[in-house]
Amino acid sequence: MYYGVGMEVILTGTGSPIPDANRAGPSTLLKAGDTHILVDCGRGVVMRLAGAGTMPPFLAAVVITHLHSDHVCALNDVLTTHWVMTQGNGVLKVYGPPGTAEFVERQLHALERDIGYRIAHHEPLTEGPRVQVTELNPGDSFAINDVQVTTAATMHEPVAPTIGFRFEHEGKTAALVGDTIPCDGVDALAADVDVYVQTVVRRDIVEQIPNVMLQDILDYHSGVVEAAQTATRTGARRLALTHMVPAPTPEQYPEWIARAGEHYSGEIIIGDDLTSISL
Ligand SMILES: [Zn+2]
Ligand SMILES: [Zn+2]
């Protein structure tokens, strides 16, 4: 258990759209005292939340960086599990870019039969999942309990808008910026943070793979080198890499760290799912 002070960032899903037996899809959990905030909902997220010591009913909010399927495909599981485990009494708060409300509404529509079956069978359930969606514009700031959240536009064209997040709690800061190339928004969010979490691709490896759709990913993601350069430019104290393409084996972690380390002298974190960073 984690009590009161500080902040913990847990890489609940370090995978990408490419299926991987050991890596869930993109998601990251922030524990700020008792306030648990989930950033994105990739494949397998609810299992990984359990591994990280929490469950959908204990989430203060879900925040979404963008509506690419790899980042939201398991939101339906979060919605349903939250609904059932709170016996219909909880409200799930979801923050995300424009389009999030429609996405949630359509998820609930897809779940309509299940919702009907459960209401018919379980007396405590009298209505469907209660979800409070707040659509964000880049630059918005707000609070989730005692966690201050600031946002900025990131660059992941043609996906737009995409939103990066900076979380502050008891003097600790974390920037979770999602899929993006380096840009002013990321620089602002990651300025002097305790940890900067960046989704990355290995540009040098992907460039060697003769696949058109893999080549396409190069123009809207940060490479490992670019993430390291951003970390240096912003004065981030730690750099955590996630959403790694292609996913490294543990034996390859030192090579990834060495590559980033040529451009950044702070601590570099890379790991399996459930890697935890205490701030
Ligand atoms: Zn994306
Ligand atoms: Zn992605």
PDB file of C-alpha atoms and ligand atoms in Angstrom:
ATOM      1  CA  MET A   1       0.000   0.000   0.000  1.00  0.00           C
ATOM      2  CA  TYR A   2       1.005   3.552  -0.579  1.00  0.00           C
ATOM      3  CA  TYR A   3       0.153   6.185   2.001  1.00  0.00           C
ATOM      4  CA  GLY A   4      -0.036   9.944   1.783  1.00  0.00           C
ATOM      5  CA  VAL A   5       3.102  11.452   0.443  1.00  0.00           C
ATOM      6  CA  GLY A   6       4.806  11.596  -2.884  1.00  0.00           C
ATOM      7  CA  MET A   7       3.848  10.121  -6.172  1.00  0.00           C
ATOM      8  CA  GLU A   8       4.303   6.800  -7.912  1.00  0.00           C
ATOM      9  CA  VAL A   9       4.151   6.268 -11.653  1.00  0.00           C
ATOM     10  CA  ILE A  10       3.554   2.686 -12.776  1.00  0.00           C
ATOM     11  CA  LEU A  11       4.055   1.681 -16.401  1.00  0.00           C
ATOM     12  CA  THR A  12       0.982  -0.537 -16.587  1.00  0.00           C
ATOM     13  CA  GLY A  13       1.214  -1.072 -20.326  1.00  0.00           C
ATOM     14  CA  THR A  14       4.495  -0.659 -22.212  1.00  0.00           C
ATOM     15  CA  GLY A  15       3.354  -2.214 -25.473  1.00  0.00           C
ATOM     16  CA  SER A  16       2.135  -0.732 -28.723  1.00  0.00           C
ATOM     17  CA  PRO A  17      -0.423  -1.805 -31.343  1.00  0.00           C
ATOM     18  CA  ILE A  18       1.864  -4.739 -32.173  1.00  0.00           C
ATOM     19  CA  PRO A  19       0.565  -7.741 -30.188  1.00  0.00           C
ATOM     20  CA  ASP A  20       2.955  -8.879 -27.482  1.00  0.00           C
ATOM     21  CA  ALA A  21       2.451 -11.737 -25.015  1.00  0.00           C
ATOM     22  CA  ASN A  22       4.222  -9.818 -22.246  1.00  0.00           C
ATOM     23  CA  ARG A  23       3.284  -6.191 -22.822  1.00  0.00           C
ATOM     24  CA  ALA A  24      -0.175  -4.742 -22.405  1.00  0.00           C
ATOM     25  CA  GLY A  25      -1.215  -1.878 -24.644  1.00  0.00           C
ATOM     26  CA  PRO A  26      -0.373   1.709 -23.712  1.00  0.00           C
ATOM     27  CA  SER A  27      -1.451   2.882 -20.271  1.00  0.00           C
ATOM     28  CA  THR A  28       0.209   4.419 -17.237  1.00  0.00           C
ATOM     29  CA  LEU A  29      -1.054   4.648 -13.677  1.00  0.00           C
ATOM     30  CA  LEU A  30      -0.326   7.581 -11.420  1.00  0.00           C
ATOM     31  CA  LYS A  31      -0.718   7.103  -7.683  1.00  0.00           C
ATOM     32  CA  ALA A  32      -0.656  10.406  -5.853  1.00  0.00           C
ATOM     33  CA  GLY A  33      -1.394   9.425  -2.284  1.00  0.00           C
ATOM     34  CA  ASP A  34      -4.824   7.844  -2.443  1.00  0.00           C
ATOM     35  CA  THR A  35      -5.652   9.447  -5.762  1.00  0.00           C
ATOM     36  CA  HIS A  36      -5.216   6.971  -8.597  1.00  0.00           C
ATOM     37  CA  ILE A  37      -5.312   8.375 -12.122  1.00  0.00           C
ATOM     38  CA  LEU A  38      -5.144   6.185 -15.202  1.00  0.00           C
ATOM     39  CA  VAL A  39      -3.647   7.654 -18.345  1.00  0.00           C
ATOM     40  CA  ASP A  40      -4.934   5.835 -21.442  1.00  0.00           C
ATOM     41  CA  CYS A  41      -6.573   2.405 -21.599  1.00  0.00           C
ATOM     42  CA  GLY A  42      -4.642   0.096 -23.885  1.00  0.00           C
ATOM     43  CA  ARG A  43      -5.124  -3.623 -24.315  1.00  0.00           C
ATOM     44  CA  GLY A  44      -5.219  -5.540 -21.023  1.00  0.00           C
ATOM     45  CA  VAL A  45      -5.361  -2.482 -18.797  1.00  0.00           C
ATOM     46  CA  VAL A  46      -7.697  -3.880 -16.146  1.00  0.00           C
ATOM     47  CA  MET A  47      -5.412  -6.885 -15.543  1.00  0.00           C
ATOM     48  CA  ARG A  48      -2.447  -4.573 -15.196  1.00  0.00           C
ATOM     49  CA  LEU A  49      -4.343  -2.301 -12.792  1.00  0.00           C
ATOM     50  CA  ALA A  50      -4.861  -5.344 -10.585  1.00  0.00           C
ATOM     51  CA  GLY A  51      -1.129  -6.023 -10.815  1.00  0.00           C
ATOM     52  CA  ALA A  52      -0.463  -2.421  -9.811  1.00  0.00           C
ATOM     53  CA  GLY A  53      -2.610  -2.769  -6.712  1.00  0.00           C
ATOM     54  CA  THR A  54      -5.724  -0.988  -7.826  1.00  0.00           C
ATOM     55  CA  MET A  55      -9.037  -1.577  -9.598  1.00  0.00           C
ATOM     56  CA  PRO A  56     -11.367   0.525 -11.736  1.00  0.00           C
ATOM     57  CA  PRO A  57     -13.586   1.514  -8.733  1.00  0.00           C
ATOM     58  CA  PHE A  58     -10.563   3.120  -7.071  1.00  0.00           C
ATOM     59  CA  LEU A  59      -9.706   5.345 -10.027  1.00  0.00           C
ATOM     60  CA  ALA A  60     -10.283   9.030  -9.369  1.00  0.00           C
ATOM     61  CA  ALA A  61     -10.243   9.557 -13.120  1.00  0.00           C
ATOM     62  CA  VAL A  62      -9.238   8.195 -16.472  1.00  0.00           C
ATOM     63  CA  VAL A  63      -7.456  10.686 -18.702  1.00  0.00           C
ATOM     64  CA  ILE A  64      -6.970  10.078 -22.392  1.00  0.00           C
ATOM     65  CA  THR A  65      -4.203  11.504 -24.547  1.00  0.00           C
ATOM     66  CA  HIS A  66      -5.830  10.728 -27.886  1.00  0.00           C
ATOM     67  CA  LEU A  67      -8.362   8.490 -29.523  1.00  0.00           C
ATOM     68  CA  HIS A  68      -6.044   6.103 -31.357  1.00  0.00           C
ATOM     69  CA  SER A  69      -7.419   2.620 -30.713  1.00  0.00           C
ATOM     70  CA  ASP A  70      -4.283   1.295 -29.014  1.00  0.00           C
ATOM     71  CA  HIS A  71      -4.780   3.931 -26.287  1.00  0.00           C
ATOM     72  CA  VAL A  72      -8.513   3.446 -25.715  1.00  0.00           C
ATOM     73  CA  CYS A  73      -9.444  -0.065 -26.836  1.00  0.00           C
ATOM     74  CA  ALA A  74      -9.873  -1.387 -23.280  1.00  0.00           C
ATOM     75  CA  LEU A  75     -11.901   1.545 -21.960  1.00  0.00           C
ATOM     76  CA  ASN A  76     -14.994  -0.634 -22.311  1.00  0.00           C
ATOM     77  CA  ASP A  77     -13.520  -3.051 -19.748  1.00  0.00           C
ATOM     78  CA  VAL A  78     -12.784  -0.166 -17.354  1.00  0.00           C
ATOM     79  CA  LEU A  79     -16.361   1.128 -17.778  1.00  0.00           C
ATOM     80  CA  THR A  80     -18.017  -2.224 -17.189  1.00  0.00           C
ATOM     81  CA  THR A  81     -15.761  -3.330 -14.328  1.00  0.00           C
ATOM     82  CA  HIS A  82     -16.194   0.042 -12.602  1.00  0.00           C
ATOM     83  CA  TRP A  83     -19.965  -0.182 -12.997  1.00  0.00           C
ATOM     84  CA  VAL A  84     -20.280  -3.746 -11.707  1.00  0.00           C
ATOM     85  CA  MET A  85     -17.779  -3.397  -8.850  1.00  0.00           C
ATOM     86  CA  THR A  86     -19.414  -0.204  -7.576  1.00  0.00           C
ATOM     87  CA  GLN A  87     -22.815  -1.925  -7.940  1.00  0.00           C
ATOM     88  CA  GLY A  88     -23.944   0.965 -10.076  1.00  0.00           C
ATOM     89  CA  ASN A  89     -23.197   3.589  -7.431  1.00  0.00           C
ATOM     90  CA  GLY A  90     -19.964   4.997  -8.767  1.00  0.00           C
ATOM     91  CA  VAL A  91     -19.399   7.682 -11.347  1.00  0.00           C
ATOM     92  CA  LEU A  92     -16.373   7.171 -13.576  1.00  0.00           C
ATOM     93  CA  LYS A  93     -14.732  10.452 -14.519  1.00  0.00           C
ATOM     94  CA  VAL A  94     -13.131  10.513 -17.937  1.00  0.00           C
ATOM     95  CA  TYR A  95     -11.113  13.408 -19.366  1.00  0.00           C
ATOM     96  CA  GLY A  96     -10.006  13.459 -22.967  1.00  0.00           C
ATOM     97  CA  PRO A  97      -9.806  15.384 -26.213  1.00  0.00           C
ATOM     98  CA  PRO A  98     -12.866  16.417 -28.234  1.00  0.00           C
ATOM     99  CA  GLY A  99     -14.560  13.258 -29.463  1.00  0.00           C
ATOM    100  CA  THR A 100     -14.209  11.485 -26.104  1.00  0.00           C
ATOM    101  CA  ALA A 101     -17.884  11.966 -25.174  1.00  0.00           C
ATOM    102  CA  GLU A 102     -19.011  10.422 -28.440  1.00  0.00           C
ATOM    103  CA  PHE A 103     -16.516   7.580 -28.044  1.00  0.00           C
ATOM    104  CA  VAL A 104     -17.826   6.786 -24.546  1.00  0.00           C
ATOM    105  CA  GLU A 105     -21.431   7.032 -25.702  1.00  0.00           C
ATOM    106  CA  ARG A 106     -20.792   4.567 -28.507  1.00  0.00           C
ATOM    107  CA  GLN A 107     -18.942   2.195 -26.182  1.00  0.00           C
ATOM    108  CA  LEU A 108     -22.001   2.192 -23.939  1.00  0.00           C
ATOM    109  CA  HIS A 109     -24.158   1.599 -26.981  1.00  0.00           C
ATOM    110  CA  ALA A 110     -22.046  -1.422 -27.914  1.00  0.00           C
ATOM    111  CA  LEU A 111     -22.467  -2.723 -24.366  1.00  0.00           C
ATOM    112  CA  GLU A 112     -26.219  -2.167 -24.386  1.00  0.00           C
ATOM    113  CA  ARG A 113     -27.213  -5.838 -24.372  1.00  0.00           C
ATOM    114  CA  ASP A 114     -24.798  -6.683 -21.562  1.00  0.00           C
ATOM    115  CA  ILE A 115     -26.041  -3.704 -19.565  1.00  0.00           C
ATOM    116  CA  GLY A 116     -29.609  -4.914 -20.033  1.00  0.00           C
ATOM    117  CA  TYR A 117     -28.770  -8.472 -18.978  1.00  0.00           C
ATOM    118  CA  ARG A 118     -27.038  -7.329 -15.809  1.00  0.00           C
ATOM    119  CA  ILE A 119     -29.781  -4.888 -14.824  1.00  0.00           C
ATOM    120  CA  ALA A 120     -32.315  -7.693 -15.306  1.00  0.00           C
ATOM    121  CA  HIS A 121     -30.278 -10.093 -13.155  1.00  0.00           C
ATOM    122  CA  HIS A 122     -28.794  -7.941 -10.343  1.00  0.00           C
ATOM    123  CA  GLU A 123     -31.150  -5.990  -8.134  1.00  0.00           C
ATOM    124  CA  PRO A 124     -28.615  -3.274  -7.140  1.00  0.00           C
ATOM    125  CA  LEU A 125     -28.106  -2.364 -10.794  1.00  0.00           C
ATOM    126  CA  THR A 126     -30.966  -0.143 -11.875  1.00  0.00           C
ATOM    127  CA  GLU A 127     -29.273   1.857 -14.615  1.00  0.00           C
ATOM    128  CA  GLY A 128     -26.262   1.624 -16.901  1.00  0.00           C
ATOM    129  CA  PRO A 129     -22.729   2.824 -16.143  1.00  0.00           C
ATOM    130  CA  ARG A 130     -22.520   6.416 -14.970  1.00  0.00           C
ATOM    131  CA  VAL A 131     -19.719   8.183 -16.763  1.00  0.00           C
ATOM    132  CA  GLN A 132     -18.896  11.865 -16.458  1.00  0.00           C
ATOM    133  CA  VAL A 133     -16.920  12.955 -19.491  1.00  0.00           C
ATOM    134  CA  THR A 134     -15.010  16.217 -19.611  1.00  0.00           C
ATOM    135  CA  GLU A 135     -13.651  17.106 -23.015  1.00  0.00           C
ATOM    136  CA  LEU A 136     -10.441  19.089 -22.850  1.00  0.00           C
ATOM    137  CA  ASN A 137      -8.851  21.660 -25.056  1.00  0.00           C
ATOM    138  CA  PRO A 138      -5.060  21.831 -25.008  1.00  0.00           C
ATOM    139  CA  GLY A 139      -3.998  24.349 -22.368  1.00  0.00           C
ATOM    140  CA  ASP A 140      -6.829  23.542 -19.971  1.00  0.00           C
ATOM    141  CA  SER A 141      -5.887  23.000 -16.359  1.00  0.00           C
ATOM    142  CA  PHE A 142      -7.957  21.430 -13.612  1.00  0.00           C
ATOM    143  CA  ALA A 143      -7.686  19.412 -10.413  1.00  0.00           C
ATOM    144  CA  ILE A 144      -8.410  15.756  -9.701  1.00  0.00           C
ATOM    145  CA  ASN A 145      -8.713  15.665  -5.900  1.00  0.00           C
ATOM    146  CA  ASP A 146      -5.450  17.251  -4.730  1.00  0.00           C
ATOM    147  CA  VAL A 147      -3.590  16.579  -7.966  1.00  0.00           C
ATOM    148  CA  GLN A 148      -3.130  19.615 -10.184  1.00  0.00           C
ATOM    149  CA  VAL A 149      -3.318  18.783 -13.881  1.00  0.00           C
ATOM    150  CA  THR A 150      -2.123  20.974 -16.720  1.00  0.00           C
ATOM    151  CA  THR A 151      -2.412  20.128 -20.387  1.00  0.00           C
ATOM    152  CA  ALA A 152      -0.839  21.169 -23.653  1.00  0.00           C
ATOM    153  CA  ALA A 153      -1.146  20.304 -27.303  1.00  0.00           C
ATOM    154  CA  THR A 154       1.181  17.608 -28.559  1.00  0.00           C
ATOM    155  CA  MET A 155       1.925  16.765 -32.217  1.00  0.00           C
ATOM    156  CA  HIS A 156       0.726  13.456 -33.610  1.00  0.00           C
ATOM    157  CA  GLU A 157      -0.780  14.550 -36.941  1.00  0.00           C
ATOM    158  CA  PRO A 158      -3.170  13.602 -38.463  1.00  0.00           C
ATOM    159  CA  VAL A 159      -4.530  12.751 -35.014  1.00  0.00           C
ATOM    160  CA  ALA A 160      -5.678  16.078 -33.614  1.00  0.00           C
ATOM    161  CA  PRO A 161      -5.959  17.370 -31.071  1.00  0.00           C
ATOM    162  CA  THR A 162      -3.707  15.211 -28.953  1.00  0.00           C
ATOM    163  CA  ILE A 163      -3.193  16.194 -25.356  1.00  0.00           C
ATOM    164  CA  GLY A 164      -0.246  15.771 -23.017  1.00  0.00           C
ATOM    165  CA  PHE A 165      -0.550  15.968 -19.237  1.00  0.00           C
ATOM    166  CA  ARG A 166       1.514  17.279 -16.362  1.00  0.00           C
ATOM    167  CA  PHE A 167       0.545  16.183 -12.866  1.00  0.00           C
ATOM    168  CA  GLU A 168       1.629  17.933  -9.678  1.00  0.00           C
ATOM    169  CA  HIS A 169       1.128  16.633  -6.156  1.00  0.00           C
ATOM    170  CA  GLU A 170       2.885  17.682  -2.959  1.00  0.00           C
ATOM    171  CA  GLY A 171       5.785  19.203  -4.857  1.00  0.00           C
ATOM    172  CA  LYS A 172       6.296  16.205  -7.152  1.00  0.00           C
ATOM    173  CA  THR A 173       5.719  16.416 -10.890  1.00  0.00           C
ATOM    174  CA  ALA A 174       5.219  13.960 -13.720  1.00  0.00           C
ATOM    175  CA  ALA A 175       4.729  14.598 -17.440  1.00  0.00           C
ATOM    176  CA  LEU A 176       2.852  11.921 -19.401  1.00  0.00           C
ATOM    177  CA  VAL A 177       2.607  13.174 -22.921  1.00  0.00           C
ATOM    178  CA  GLY A 178       1.459  10.255 -25.069  1.00  0.00           C
ATOM    179  CA  ASP A 179       2.313   9.793 -28.726  1.00  0.00           C
ATOM    180  CA  THR A 180       4.013  12.882 -30.117  1.00  0.00           C
ATOM    181  CA  ILE A 181       7.022  14.224 -31.884  1.00  0.00           C
ATOM    182  CA  PRO A 182       9.073  16.783 -29.945  1.00  0.00           C
ATOM    183  CA  CYS A 183       7.199  20.088 -29.733  1.00  0.00           C
ATOM    184  CA  ASP A 184       6.671  23.175 -27.585  1.00  0.00           C
ATOM    185  CA  GLY A 185       3.775  21.559 -25.729  1.00  0.00           C
ATOM    186  CA  VAL A 186       5.921  18.652 -24.564  1.00  0.00           C
ATOM    187  CA  ASP A 187       8.714  21.029 -23.580  1.00  0.00           C
ATOM    188  CA  ALA A 188       6.305  23.043 -21.430  1.00  0.00           C
ATOM    189  CA  LEU A 189       4.814  19.971 -19.740  1.00  0.00           C
ATOM    190  CA  ALA A 190       8.178  18.332 -19.062  1.00  0.00           C
ATOM    191  CA  ALA A 191       9.972  21.426 -17.746  1.00  0.00           C
ATOM    192  CA  ASP A 192      11.922  20.466 -14.595  1.00  0.00           C
ATOM    193  CA  VAL A 193       9.693  17.433 -13.923  1.00  0.00           C
ATOM    194  CA  ASP A 194      10.637  14.576 -11.633  1.00  0.00           C
ATOM    195  CA  VAL A 195       9.756  12.141 -14.397  1.00  0.00           C
ATOM    196  CA  TYR A 196       9.001  12.583 -18.088  1.00  0.00           C
ATOM    197  CA  VAL A 197       7.278   9.533 -19.607  1.00  0.00           C
ATOM    198  CA  GLN A 198       7.522   9.346 -23.395  1.00  0.00           C
ATOM    199  CA  THR A 199       6.134   6.858 -25.885  1.00  0.00           C
ATOM    200  CA  VAL A 200       8.953   5.979 -28.248  1.00  0.00           C
ATOM    201  CA  VAL A 201      10.045   4.125 -31.341  1.00  0.00           C
ATOM    202  CA  ARG A 202      13.562   3.008 -32.219  1.00  0.00           C
ATOM    203  CA  ARG A 203      13.947   5.026 -35.377  1.00  0.00           C
ATOM    204  CA  ASP A 204      17.201   3.278 -36.380  1.00  0.00           C
ATOM    205  CA  ILE A 205      15.589  -0.180 -36.196  1.00  0.00           C
ATOM    206  CA  VAL A 206      12.203   0.685 -37.719  1.00  0.00           C
ATOM    207  CA  GLU A 207      13.941   2.362 -40.675  1.00  0.00           C
ATOM    208  CA  GLN A 208      15.403  -1.037 -41.585  1.00  0.00           C
ATOM    209  CA  ILE A 209      12.023  -2.781 -41.751  1.00  0.00           C
ATOM    210  CA  PRO A 210      10.554  -2.827 -45.268  1.00  0.00           C
ATOM    211  CA  ASN A 211       6.936  -2.339 -44.285  1.00  0.00           C
ATOM    212  CA  VAL A 212       5.041   0.743 -45.448  1.00  0.00           C
ATOM    213  CA  MET A 213       2.790   1.011 -42.422  1.00  0.00           C
ATOM    214  CA  LEU A 214       5.726   0.696 -40.028  1.00  0.00           C
ATOM    215  CA  GLN A 215       7.571   3.415 -41.929  1.00  0.00           C
ATOM    216  CA  ASP A 216       4.496   5.631 -41.452  1.00  0.00           C
ATOM    217  CA  ILE A 217       4.899   5.585 -37.672  1.00  0.00           C
ATOM    218  CA  LEU A 218       8.240   7.360 -37.890  1.00  0.00           C
ATOM    219  CA  ASP A 219       6.760  10.731 -38.766  1.00  0.00           C
ATOM    220  CA  TYR A 220       4.477  11.057 -35.734  1.00  0.00           C
ATOM    221  CA  HIS A 221       6.378   9.462 -32.845  1.00  0.00           C
ATOM    222  CA  SER A 222       9.410  10.459 -30.830  1.00  0.00           C
ATOM    223  CA  GLY A 223      12.468   8.318 -31.335  1.00  0.00           C
ATOM    224  CA  VAL A 224      14.522   7.285 -28.321  1.00  0.00           C
ATOM    225  CA  VAL A 225      17.143   9.882 -29.216  1.00  0.00           C
ATOM    226  CA  GLU A 226      14.541  12.634 -29.529  1.00  0.00           C
ATOM    227  CA  ALA A 227      12.992  11.726 -26.187  1.00  0.00           C
ATOM    228  CA  ALA A 228      16.433  11.934 -24.590  1.00  0.00           C
ATOM    229  CA  GLN A 229      17.075  15.302 -26.234  1.00  0.00           C
ATOM    230  CA  THR A 230      13.714  16.565 -24.972  1.00  0.00           C
ATOM    231  CA  ALA A 231      14.566  15.373 -21.456  1.00  0.00           C
ATOM    232  CA  THR A 232      17.847  17.270 -21.563  1.00  0.00           C
ATOM    233  CA  ARG A 233      16.259  20.415 -22.995  1.00  0.00           C
ATOM    234  CA  THR A 234      13.514  20.472 -20.358  1.00  0.00           C
ATOM    235  CA  GLY A 235      15.674  19.571 -17.377  1.00  0.00           C
ATOM    236  CA  ALA A 236      13.591  16.474 -16.592  1.00  0.00           C
ATOM    237  CA  ARG A 237      15.141  14.525 -13.709  1.00  0.00           C
ATOM    238  CA  ARG A 238      14.142  11.090 -15.031  1.00  0.00           C
ATOM    239  CA  LEU A 239      13.165   9.826 -18.464  1.00  0.00           C
ATOM    240  CA  ALA A 240      10.890   6.782 -18.700  1.00  0.00           C
ATOM    241  CA  LEU A 241      10.395   5.077 -22.054  1.00  0.00           C
ATOM    242  CA  THR A 242       7.185   3.270 -22.890  1.00  0.00           C
ATOM    243  CA  HIS A 243       5.090   2.117 -25.910  1.00  0.00           C
ATOM    244  CA  MET A 244       8.341   0.786 -27.320  1.00  0.00           C
ATOM    245  CA  VAL A 245       8.499  -0.150 -30.995  1.00  0.00           C
ATOM    246  CA  PRO A 246       9.881  -2.663 -31.625  1.00  0.00           C
ATOM    247  CA  ALA A 247       9.532  -4.018 -28.101  1.00  0.00           C
ATOM    248  CA  PRO A 248      12.947  -4.869 -26.668  1.00  0.00           C
ATOM    249  CA  THR A 249      13.779  -8.032 -24.791  1.00  0.00           C
ATOM    250  CA  PRO A 250      15.210  -7.424 -21.299  1.00  0.00           C
ATOM    251  CA  GLU A 251      18.660  -8.274 -22.707  1.00  0.00           C
ATOM    252  CA  GLN A 252      18.287  -5.314 -25.047  1.00  0.00           C
ATOM    253  CA  TYR A 253      17.420  -2.757 -22.320  1.00  0.00           C
ATOM    254  CA  PRO A 254      21.068  -1.708 -21.778  1.00  0.00           C
ATOM    255  CA  GLU A 255      21.423  -0.908 -25.466  1.00  0.00           C
ATOM    256  CA  TRP A 256      18.277   1.262 -25.410  1.00  0.00           C
ATOM    257  CA  ILE A 257      19.526   3.046 -22.298  1.00  0.00           C
ATOM    258  CA  ALA A 258      22.947   3.573 -23.850  1.00  0.00           C
ATOM    259  CA  ARG A 259      21.396   5.101 -26.952  1.00  0.00           C
ATOM    260  CA  ALA A 260      19.312   7.534 -24.887  1.00  0.00           C
ATOM    261  CA  GLY A 261      22.267   8.118 -22.578  1.00  0.00           C
ATOM    262  CA  GLU A 262      24.278   9.639 -25.410  1.00  0.00           C
ATOM    263  CA  HIS A 263      21.859  12.581 -25.266  1.00  0.00           C
ATOM    264  CA  TYR A 264      20.740  12.720 -21.639  1.00  0.00           C
ATOM    265  CA  SER A 265      22.616  12.377 -18.364  1.00  0.00           C
ATOM    266  CA  GLY A 266      19.680  11.836 -15.992  1.00  0.00           C
ATOM    267  CA  GLU A 267      18.199   8.527 -14.909  1.00  0.00           C
ATOM    268  CA  ILE A 268      16.687   6.506 -17.795  1.00  0.00           C
ATOM    269  CA  ILE A 269      13.957   4.015 -16.985  1.00  0.00           C
ATOM    270  CA  ILE A 270      12.949   1.197 -19.275  1.00  0.00           C
ATOM    271  CA  GLY A 271      11.317  -2.012 -18.247  1.00  0.00           C
ATOM    272  CA  ASP A 272       8.607  -4.611 -18.283  1.00  0.00           C
ATOM    273  CA  ASP A 273       4.960  -3.885 -17.561  1.00  0.00           C
ATOM    274  CA  LEU A 274       4.411  -2.796 -13.935  1.00  0.00           C
ATOM    275  CA  THR A 275       7.770  -1.055 -13.694  1.00  0.00           C
ATOM    276  CA  SER A 276       7.237   1.424 -10.859  1.00  0.00           C
ATOM    277  CA  ILE A 277       8.847   4.830 -10.440  1.00  0.00           C
ATOM    278  CA  SER A 278       8.649   6.405  -6.994  1.00  0.00           C
ATOM    279  CA  LEU A 279       8.998  10.171  -6.846  1.00  0.00           C
TER     280      LEU A 279
HETATM  281 ZN    ZN B   1      -1.216   7.338 -31.397  1.00  0.00          ZN
HETATM  282 ZN    ZN B   2       0.089   4.658 -29.697  1.00  0.00          ZN
END
